[in-house]
Coordinates of C-alpha atoms in Angstrom, one line a residue:
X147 CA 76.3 86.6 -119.3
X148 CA 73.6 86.0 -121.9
X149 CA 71.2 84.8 -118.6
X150 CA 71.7 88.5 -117.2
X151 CA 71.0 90.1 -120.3
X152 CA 67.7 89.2 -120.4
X153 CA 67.1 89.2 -116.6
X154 CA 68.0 93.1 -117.5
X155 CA 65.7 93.4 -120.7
X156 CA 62.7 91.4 -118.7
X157 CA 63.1 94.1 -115.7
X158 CA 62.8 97.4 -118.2
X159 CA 60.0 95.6 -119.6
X160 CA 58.5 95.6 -116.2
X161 CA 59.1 99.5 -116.1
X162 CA 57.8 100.2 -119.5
X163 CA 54.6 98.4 -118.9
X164 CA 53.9 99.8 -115.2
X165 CA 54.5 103.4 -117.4
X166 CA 52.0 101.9 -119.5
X167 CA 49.2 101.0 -116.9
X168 CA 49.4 104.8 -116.2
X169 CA 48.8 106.0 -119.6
X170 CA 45.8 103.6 -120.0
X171 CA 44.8 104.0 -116.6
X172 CA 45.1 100.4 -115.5
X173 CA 43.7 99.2 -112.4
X174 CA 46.9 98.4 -110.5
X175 CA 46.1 95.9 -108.4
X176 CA 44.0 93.5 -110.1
X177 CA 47.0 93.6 -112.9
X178 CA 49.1 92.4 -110.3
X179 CA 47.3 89.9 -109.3
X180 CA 47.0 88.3 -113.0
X181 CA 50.5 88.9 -113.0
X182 CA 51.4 86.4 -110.0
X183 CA 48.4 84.1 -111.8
X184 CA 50.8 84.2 -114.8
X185 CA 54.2 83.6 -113.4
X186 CA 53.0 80.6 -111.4
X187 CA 51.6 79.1 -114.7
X188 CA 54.5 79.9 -116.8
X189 CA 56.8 78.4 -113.7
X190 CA 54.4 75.2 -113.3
X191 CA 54.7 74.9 -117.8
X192 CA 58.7 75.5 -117.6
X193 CA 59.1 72.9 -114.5
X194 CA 61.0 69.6 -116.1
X195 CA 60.6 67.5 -112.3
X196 CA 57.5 65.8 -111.3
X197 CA 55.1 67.7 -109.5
X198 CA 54.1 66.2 -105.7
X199 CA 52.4 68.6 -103.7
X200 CA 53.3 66.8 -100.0
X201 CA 57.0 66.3 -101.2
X202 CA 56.8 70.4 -102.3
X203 CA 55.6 70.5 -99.1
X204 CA 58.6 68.9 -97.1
X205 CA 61.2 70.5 -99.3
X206 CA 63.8 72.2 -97.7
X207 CA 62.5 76.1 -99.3
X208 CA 59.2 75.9 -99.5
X209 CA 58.5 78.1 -95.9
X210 CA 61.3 80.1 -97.6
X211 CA 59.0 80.4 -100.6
X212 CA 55.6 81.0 -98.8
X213 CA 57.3 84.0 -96.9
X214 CA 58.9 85.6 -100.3
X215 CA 55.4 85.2 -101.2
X216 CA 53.7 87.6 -98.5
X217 CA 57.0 89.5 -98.9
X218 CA 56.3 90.2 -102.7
X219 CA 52.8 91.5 -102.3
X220 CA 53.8 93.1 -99.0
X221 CA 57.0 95.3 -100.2
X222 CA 55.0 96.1 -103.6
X223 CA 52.4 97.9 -101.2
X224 CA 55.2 99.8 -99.4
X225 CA 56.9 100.8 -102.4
X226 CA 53.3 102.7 -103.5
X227 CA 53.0 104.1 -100.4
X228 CA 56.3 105.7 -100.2
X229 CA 56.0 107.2 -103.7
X230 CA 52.9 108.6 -102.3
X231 CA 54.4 109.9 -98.9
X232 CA 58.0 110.7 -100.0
X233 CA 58.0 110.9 -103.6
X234 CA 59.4 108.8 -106.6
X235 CA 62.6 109.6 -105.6
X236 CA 62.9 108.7 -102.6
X237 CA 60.9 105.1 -103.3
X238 CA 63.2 104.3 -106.2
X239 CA 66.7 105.3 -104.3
X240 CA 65.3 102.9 -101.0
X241 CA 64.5 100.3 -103.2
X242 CA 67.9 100.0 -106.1
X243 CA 70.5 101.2 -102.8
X244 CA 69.0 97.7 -101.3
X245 CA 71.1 96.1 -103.8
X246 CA 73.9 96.8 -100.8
X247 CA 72.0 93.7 -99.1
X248 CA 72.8 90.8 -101.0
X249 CA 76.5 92.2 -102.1
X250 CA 77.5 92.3 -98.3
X251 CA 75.6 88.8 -97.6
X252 CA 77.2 87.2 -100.6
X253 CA 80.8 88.8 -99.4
X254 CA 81.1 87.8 -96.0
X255 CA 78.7 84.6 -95.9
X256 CA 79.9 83.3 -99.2
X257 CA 83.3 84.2 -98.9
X258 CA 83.1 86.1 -102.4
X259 CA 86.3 88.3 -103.6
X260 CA 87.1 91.6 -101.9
X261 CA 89.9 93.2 -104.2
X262 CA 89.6 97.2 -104.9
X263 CA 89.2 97.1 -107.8
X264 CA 85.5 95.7 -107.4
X265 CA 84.7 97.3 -104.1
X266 CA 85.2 100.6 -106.2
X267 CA 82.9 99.5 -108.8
X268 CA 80.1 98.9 -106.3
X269 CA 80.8 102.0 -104.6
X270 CA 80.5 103.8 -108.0
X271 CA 77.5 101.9 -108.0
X272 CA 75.7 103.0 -105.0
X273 CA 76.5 106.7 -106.6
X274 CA 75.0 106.0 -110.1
X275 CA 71.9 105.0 -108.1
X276 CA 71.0 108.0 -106.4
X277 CA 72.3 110.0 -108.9
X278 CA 69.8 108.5 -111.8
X279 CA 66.9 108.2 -110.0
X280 CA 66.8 111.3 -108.3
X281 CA 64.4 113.7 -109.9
X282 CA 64.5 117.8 -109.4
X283 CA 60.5 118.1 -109.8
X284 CA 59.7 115.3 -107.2
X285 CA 58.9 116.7 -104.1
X286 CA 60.1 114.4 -102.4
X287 CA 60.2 114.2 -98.5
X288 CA 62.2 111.6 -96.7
X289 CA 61.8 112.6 -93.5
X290 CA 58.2 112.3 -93.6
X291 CA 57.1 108.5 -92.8
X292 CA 60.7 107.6 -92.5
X293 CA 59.7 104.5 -91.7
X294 CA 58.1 103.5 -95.1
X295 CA 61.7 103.8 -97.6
X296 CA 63.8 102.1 -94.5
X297 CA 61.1 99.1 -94.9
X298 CA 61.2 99.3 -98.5
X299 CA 65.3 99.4 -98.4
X300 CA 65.4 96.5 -96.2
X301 CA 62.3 94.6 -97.5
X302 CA 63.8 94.4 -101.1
X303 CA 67.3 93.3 -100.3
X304 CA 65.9 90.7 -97.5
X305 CA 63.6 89.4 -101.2
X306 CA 66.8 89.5 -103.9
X307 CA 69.1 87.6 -100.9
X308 CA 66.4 85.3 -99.9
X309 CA 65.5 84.2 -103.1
X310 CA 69.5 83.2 -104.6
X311 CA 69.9 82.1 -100.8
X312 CA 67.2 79.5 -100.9
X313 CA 66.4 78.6 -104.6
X314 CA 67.7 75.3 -105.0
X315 CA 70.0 74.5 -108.3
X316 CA 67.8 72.0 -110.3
X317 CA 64.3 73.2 -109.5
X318 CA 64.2 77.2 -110.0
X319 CA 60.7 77.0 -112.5
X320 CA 59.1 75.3 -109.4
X321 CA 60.4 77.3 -106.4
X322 CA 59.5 80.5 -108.6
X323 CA 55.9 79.3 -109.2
X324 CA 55.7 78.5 -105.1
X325 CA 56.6 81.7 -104.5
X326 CA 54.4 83.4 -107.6
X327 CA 51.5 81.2 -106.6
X328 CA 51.6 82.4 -102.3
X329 CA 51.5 86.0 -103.8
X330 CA 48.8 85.1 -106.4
X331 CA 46.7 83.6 -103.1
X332 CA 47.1 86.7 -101.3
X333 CA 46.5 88.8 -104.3
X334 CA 42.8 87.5 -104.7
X335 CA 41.9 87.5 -101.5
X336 CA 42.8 91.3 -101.2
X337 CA 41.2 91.8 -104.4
X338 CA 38.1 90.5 -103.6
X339 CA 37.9 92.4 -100.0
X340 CA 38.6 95.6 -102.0
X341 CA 36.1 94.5 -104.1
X342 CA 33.6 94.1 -101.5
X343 CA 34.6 97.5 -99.5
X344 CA 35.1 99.6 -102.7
X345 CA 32.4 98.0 -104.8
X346 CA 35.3 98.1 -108.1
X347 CA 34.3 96.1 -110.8
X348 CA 36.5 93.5 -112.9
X349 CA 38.6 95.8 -115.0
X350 CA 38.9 93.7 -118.4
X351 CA 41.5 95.7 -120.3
X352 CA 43.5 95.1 -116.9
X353 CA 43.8 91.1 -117.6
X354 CA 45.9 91.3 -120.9
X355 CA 48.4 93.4 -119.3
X356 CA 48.8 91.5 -115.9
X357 CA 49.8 88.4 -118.5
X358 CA 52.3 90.3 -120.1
X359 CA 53.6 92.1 -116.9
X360 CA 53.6 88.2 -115.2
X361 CA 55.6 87.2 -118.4
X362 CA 58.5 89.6 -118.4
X363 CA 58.3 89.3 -114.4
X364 CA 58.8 85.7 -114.5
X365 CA 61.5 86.0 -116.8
X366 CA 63.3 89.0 -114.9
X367 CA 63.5 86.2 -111.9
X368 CA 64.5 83.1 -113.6
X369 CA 67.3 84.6 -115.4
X370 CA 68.5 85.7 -112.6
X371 CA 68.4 83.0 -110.7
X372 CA 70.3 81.1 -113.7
X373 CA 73.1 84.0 -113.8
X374 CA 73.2 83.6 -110.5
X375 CA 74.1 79.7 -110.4
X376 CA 76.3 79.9 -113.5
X377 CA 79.7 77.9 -111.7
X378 CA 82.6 80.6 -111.2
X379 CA 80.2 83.6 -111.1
X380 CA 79.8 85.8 -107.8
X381 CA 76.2 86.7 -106.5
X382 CA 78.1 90.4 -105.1
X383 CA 79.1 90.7 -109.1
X384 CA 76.0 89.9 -110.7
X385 CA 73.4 91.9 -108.6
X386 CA 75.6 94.6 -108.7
X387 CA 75.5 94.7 -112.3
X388 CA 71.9 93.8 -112.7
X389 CA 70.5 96.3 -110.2
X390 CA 72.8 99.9 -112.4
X391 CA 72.0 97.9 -115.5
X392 CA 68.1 97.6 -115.1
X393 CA 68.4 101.1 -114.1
X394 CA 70.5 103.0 -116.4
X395 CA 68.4 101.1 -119.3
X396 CA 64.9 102.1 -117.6
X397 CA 66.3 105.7 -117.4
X398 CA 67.2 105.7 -121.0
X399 CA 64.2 103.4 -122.3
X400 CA 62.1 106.6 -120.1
X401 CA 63.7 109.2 -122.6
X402 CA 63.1 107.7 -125.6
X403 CA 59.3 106.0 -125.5
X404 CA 58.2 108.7 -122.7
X405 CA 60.3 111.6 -123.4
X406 CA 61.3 111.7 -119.7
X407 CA 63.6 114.8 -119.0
X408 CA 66.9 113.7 -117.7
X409 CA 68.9 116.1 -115.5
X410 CA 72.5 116.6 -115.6
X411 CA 72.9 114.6 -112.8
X412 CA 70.5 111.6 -113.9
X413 CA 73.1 111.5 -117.1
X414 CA 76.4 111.8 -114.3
X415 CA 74.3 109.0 -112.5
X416 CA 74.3 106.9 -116.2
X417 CA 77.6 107.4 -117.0
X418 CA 78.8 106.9 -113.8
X419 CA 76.9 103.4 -114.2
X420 CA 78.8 101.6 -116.7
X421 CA 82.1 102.8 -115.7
X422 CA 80.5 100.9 -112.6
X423 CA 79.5 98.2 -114.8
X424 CA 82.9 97.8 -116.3
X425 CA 85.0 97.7 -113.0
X426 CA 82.9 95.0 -111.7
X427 CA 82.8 92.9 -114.3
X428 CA 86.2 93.2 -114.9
X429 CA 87.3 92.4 -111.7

């Protein structure tokens, strides 16, 4: 449990400090990209194996780790375009309902537990969801671009399935930094296009909060991954509690640093979270 504590606290970092590049008017993308720069470092400094490229190469996920690559720079992109197009709402209920994804792949390709009790709780879940991160003032408009929060719903569930799916047991710090590294790659080479097209300088104040965005992004992923390959523990349980977690903390975390109004419903939504929470864990 102590693994997806701080796989919650790293992900509410990640909020706080995309809040943060706002404020201080951070240049998004080239933060991202010394985000990916970071993670890969930190997951090349945390591997414990010896490092051979070719036998990276051959492993059995490393095409697995070179498409959650493209994925994680591609689905970041779609997520800013549907806050854009459909509003904030819209983009953060597509993106936390995905958790549905890897709960019914872990149920009936892993055979996890079925009782009521649970499926309740991750019903109640789904609820919470919409209920927290709908916002009255958004004007949001799903049926505009309808296409953009379906790809967003199914891009992030295909990236939190794909990645417990294929990491392997004893070498998460290395098939993390494959992954962070691919999206690093990508993330220059768009960079430096935009640079060209756009003409946008190197935005220095950008690079010391890309390194602390990578770190808490890292983190966010290998605890995760380590909740997730605890022995007795269900990957339908744990995303389930991660995903209303992460959310009901962000939501809360918004109120106090940001003095974020919460609706009646975004508090329903909360409370209506750990009483999730509780049911699944329980069960």
């Amino acid at each position: 449990m102590i693994y997806l504590v701080f796989s919650v606290l790293s992900s509410t970092a990640i909020f706080v400090l995309f809040k943060l590049f706002s404020k201080y008017k951070i240049d998004t993308l080239q933060a991202i990209v010394v985000n990916y720069a970071t993670a890969f470092s930190f997951g090349i400094i945390f591997n414990d194996t010896p490092i051979e490229v070719t036998e990276i190469i051959h492993t059995s996920w490393f095409l697995a780790a070179v498409g959650l690559g493209f994925l994680f720079i591609a689905i970041f992109y779609v997520m800013a375009l549907t806050s854009q197009k459909n509003g904030l709402s819209v983009a953060s209920v597509a993106s936390k309902m995905s958790l549905i994804i890897p709960v019914i792949f872990g149920i009936y390709v892993h055979n996890e537990s079925t009782e009521l009790q649970k499926l309740i709780g991750i019903a109640l879940a789904l609820v919470a969801v919409y209920l927290t991160s709908i916002k009255p003032k958004d004007d949001a408009v799903i049926t505009k671009s309808i296409y953009l929060p379906v790809i967003l719903f199914l891009g992030s569930g295909i990236i939190d399935t794909s990645v417990n799916h294929f990491a392997p047991k004893g070498s998460i710090p290395l098939f993390l930094s494959s992954i962070f590294g691919i999206a690093a790659i990508i993330g220059i080479g768009l960079f430096i296009y935009k640079s060209m097209v756009n003409k946008n300088p190197i935005q220095l104040k950008s690079i010391p909060f890309g390194f602390f965005l990578g770190v808490v992004n890292y983190g966010s992923m290998y605890f995760l991954l380590r909740a997730l390959r605890v022995e007795n523990t269900e990957s339908s349980t744990i995303f389930t509690i991660n995903h209303i977690a992460i959310l009901a903390l962000s939501t809360l975390v918004g109120l106090v640093l940001f003095k974020e109004h919460i609706s009646q419903k975004n508090w329903l939504g909360i409370f209506f979270a750990f009483i999730a929470i509780a049911l699944v864990t329980l069960s």
